[in-house]
């Protein structure tokens, strides 16, 4: 169970000309999963990536954004998993949220059901569901002088995932395509996920911002590929449930946030609902 943890790790990870990239990461301990959300600060505006999970973390992320004293132009929501959008209702109800059409539809149709499904977290989750209103489509847009490249990635950690690249800065917001220093949330799409990460390894991007954990480089992208390959092999060898978890815990003792196993194992091996 996550515990109340409103202290975020806050860092400036890159500064280039007028642009600063900020990262805010929630707790790595007590069942939390180190949710990472980000801010692109340009001359006049802020663009945010994802909205945190627990309400106290979302409020702390918002307070940090407000401390920069620039208007929030928009928030890009990467995908439909609750740990990325539950926080929107707690702290970002006034902010334009942009998401893939599939993500928007999912939250519209299942958001409230998903929120109620997390009743055990009590006051740690928001009472409000924010349905994104703006559709983010693959392509380029320039916001406050910064070039953004949006992409729609299918069948990896989730069915539809939005990524945001800043090619002129070498920065790529991979969100849940990449778990930095933590155990990955595994799905049935490991083969395609590996291919997507391999393409990133030969891209011109240098700084990779994950959805969980600390800012990363290509070495961590390669380590994620290795983890996915080992997991795929283990599944091929017939490991399931507790034995599968034990295998990954032993093989990757350095990775944090084992709480993720309890979230995905019933879905990967037990046919539990996707949310
Ligand atoms: Zn996530």
Coordinates of C-alpha atoms in Angstrom, one line a residue, residues 28-212:
X28 CA 10.6 4.9 -3.9
X29 CA 9.6 3.2 -0.6
X30 CA 6.5 1.9 1.3
X31 CA 4.7 0.4 -1.7
X32 CA 5.1 3.6 -3.7
X33 CA 6.4 3.3 -7.3
X34 CA 8.4 6.5 -7.8
X35 CA 6.1 8.2 -10.2
X36 CA 8.0 10.7 -12.3
X37 CA 6.4 13.8 -13.8
X38 CA 8.2 16.5 -15.6
X39 CA 8.1 20.2 -16.6
X40 CA 9.4 21.9 -19.7
X41 CA 10.0 25.5 -18.7
X42 CA 10.5 27.8 -21.7
X43 CA 10.7 31.6 -21.8
X44 CA 7.1 32.3 -21.1
X45 CA 5.3 29.0 -20.4
X46 CA 5.3 25.6 -18.8
X47 CA 4.4 22.3 -20.4
X48 CA 3.8 19.4 -18.0
X49 CA 4.1 15.7 -18.6
X50 CA 1.7 13.5 -16.5
X51 CA -0.1 14.3 -13.3
X52 CA 1.2 12.0 -10.5
X53 CA -0.9 9.3 -8.7
X54 CA -1.7 10.2 -5.1
X55 CA -3.3 13.5 -4.3
X56 CA -0.6 14.8 -1.9
X57 CA 2.1 14.2 -4.6
X58 CA 0.0 15.9 -7.3
X59 CA -0.5 18.9 -5.1
X60 CA 3.3 19.0 -4.3
X61 CA 4.0 18.8 -8.1
X62 CA 1.5 21.6 -8.8
X63 CA 3.0 23.8 -6.0
X64 CA 6.5 23.3 -7.6
X65 CA 5.2 24.2 -11.0
X66 CA 3.5 27.3 -9.6
X67 CA 6.7 28.3 -7.9
X68 CA 8.2 28.9 -11.4
X69 CA 5.7 31.7 -11.8
X70 CA 4.8 31.0 -15.4
X71 CA 1.4 29.9 -16.8
X72 CA 0.9 26.2 -17.5
X73 CA 0.2 26.0 -21.3
X74 CA -0.9 22.3 -21.1
X75 CA -0.3 19.0 -19.6
X76 CA 0.4 15.9 -21.8
X77 CA -0.9 12.7 -20.3
X78 CA 1.1 9.7 -21.5
X79 CA -1.4 6.9 -21.1
X80 CA -4.4 5.5 -19.2
X81 CA -2.8 3.9 -16.2
X82 CA -4.1 5.5 -13.0
X83 CA -0.7 6.3 -11.5
X84 CA -0.4 8.9 -14.3
X85 CA -3.8 10.6 -14.2
X86 CA -5.4 10.2 -10.8
X87 CA -3.5 13.2 -9.6
X88 CA -5.1 15.5 -12.2
X89 CA -8.3 15.7 -10.2
X90 CA -6.4 16.8 -7.1
X91 CA -4.3 19.6 -8.6
X92 CA -4.8 20.2 -12.3
X93 CA -8.5 20.6 -12.9
X94 CA -7.9 24.1 -14.4
X95 CA -5.2 22.9 -16.8
X96 CA -5.8 21.9 -20.5
X97 CA -5.0 18.1 -20.6
X98 CA -3.9 16.7 -24.0
X99 CA -3.9 12.9 -24.5
X100 CA -4.2 10.3 -27.3
X101 CA -7.8 9.8 -28.5
X102 CA -7.8 6.3 -27.0
X103 CA -6.7 7.5 -23.6
X104 CA -9.3 10.2 -23.6
X105 CA -12.0 7.7 -24.5
X106 CA -10.9 5.3 -21.8
X107 CA -11.0 7.8 -19.0
X108 CA -14.3 9.1 -20.2
X109 CA -15.8 5.6 -20.2
X110 CA -14.0 3.9 -17.3
X111 CA -12.3 6.7 -15.3
X112 CA -14.9 6.9 -12.5
X113 CA -15.0 3.1 -12.2
X114 CA -11.3 3.0 -12.0
X115 CA -11.2 5.7 -9.3
X116 CA -13.8 3.8 -7.2
X117 CA -11.9 0.6 -7.7
X118 CA -9.1 2.3 -5.7
X119 CA -11.3 3.0 -2.6
X120 CA -8.8 1.4 -0.3
X121 CA -6.5 4.4 -0.7
X122 CA -9.2 6.6 0.8
X123 CA -8.2 10.3 1.0
X124 CA -4.9 9.6 -0.9
X125 CA -6.8 9.7 -4.2
X126 CA -8.7 12.5 -5.7
X127 CA -12.5 12.7 -5.6
X128 CA -12.5 14.0 -9.1
X129 CA -11.9 12.5 -12.5
X130 CA -10.4 14.8 -15.1
X131 CA -11.2 13.7 -18.6
X132 CA -8.7 15.1 -21.1
X133 CA -10.4 17.5 -23.5
X134 CA -7.7 17.9 -26.1
X135 CA -6.6 15.1 -28.5
X136 CA -2.9 14.8 -29.0
X137 CA -2.0 13.5 -32.4
X138 CA 1.3 12.3 -33.7
X139 CA 3.4 15.0 -35.3
X140 CA 5.2 18.2 -34.5
X141 CA 4.1 21.3 -32.7
X142 CA 6.0 24.4 -31.5
X143 CA 5.1 25.8 -28.2
X144 CA 6.7 29.0 -26.9
X145 CA 9.6 28.5 -29.4
X146 CA 10.3 24.9 -28.5
X147 CA 9.7 22.1 -31.0
X148 CA 7.8 19.1 -29.7
X149 CA 7.5 15.8 -31.5
X150 CA 4.5 13.6 -30.4
X151 CA 4.3 9.9 -31.1
X152 CA 1.7 7.2 -30.6
X153 CA 3.3 4.0 -29.5
X154 CA 1.1 0.9 -29.4
X155 CA 1.5 -2.4 -27.5
X156 CA 4.3 -1.9 -25.1
X157 CA 3.7 -1.3 -21.4
X158 CA 0.2 -0.3 -22.3
X159 CA -2.0 -0.5 -25.4
X160 CA -1.6 3.2 -26.4
X161 CA 1.2 5.4 -25.2
X162 CA 2.0 9.0 -26.1
X163 CA 5.7 10.0 -26.1
X164 CA 7.0 13.5 -26.3
X165 CA 10.4 14.3 -27.8
X166 CA 12.3 17.6 -27.8
X167 CA 14.7 16.9 -30.7
X168 CA 16.5 20.2 -30.5
X169 CA 17.4 19.4 -26.9
X170 CA 18.0 15.7 -27.2
X171 CA 15.3 15.1 -24.6
X172 CA 12.8 12.3 -24.8
X173 CA 9.9 11.8 -22.4
X174 CA 9.6 8.1 -22.6
X175 CA 7.3 7.8 -19.5
X176 CA 6.3 4.1 -19.1
X177 CA 8.3 2.8 -22.0
X178 CA 11.2 3.1 -19.5
X179 CA 11.5 2.2 -15.8
X180 CA 14.6 3.8 -14.4
X181 CA 16.2 1.8 -11.6
X182 CA 12.8 0.2 -10.6
X183 CA 11.1 -3.0 -11.5
X184 CA 9.1 -2.8 -14.7
X185 CA 5.3 -3.3 -15.1
X186 CA 5.1 -6.2 -17.5
X187 CA 2.5 -6.9 -20.1
X188 CA 2.0 -9.5 -22.9
X189 CA 3.7 -7.2 -25.4
X190 CA 7.3 -7.7 -24.4
X191 CA 8.6 -8.5 -27.9
X192 CA 7.3 -5.3 -29.5
X193 CA 8.3 -3.2 -26.4
X194 CA 11.9 -4.4 -26.9
X195 CA 11.8 -3.3 -30.5
X196 CA 10.6 0.1 -29.5
X197 CA 13.4 0.5 -27.0
X198 CA 15.9 -0.7 -29.5
X199 CA 14.9 2.1 -31.9
X200 CA 15.5 4.6 -29.1
X201 CA 19.0 3.3 -28.6
X202 CA 19.9 4.3 -32.1
X203 CA 18.0 7.6 -32.0
X204 CA 19.7 11.0 -31.5
X205 CA 18.0 11.5 -28.1
X206 CA 20.4 11.5 -25.1
X207 CA 18.3 12.2 -22.0
X208 CA 15.4 9.9 -21.3
X209 CA 12.8 10.9 -18.8
X210 CA 10.9 7.8 -17.4
X211 CA 7.5 7.4 -15.9
X212 CA 9.1 5.8 -12.8

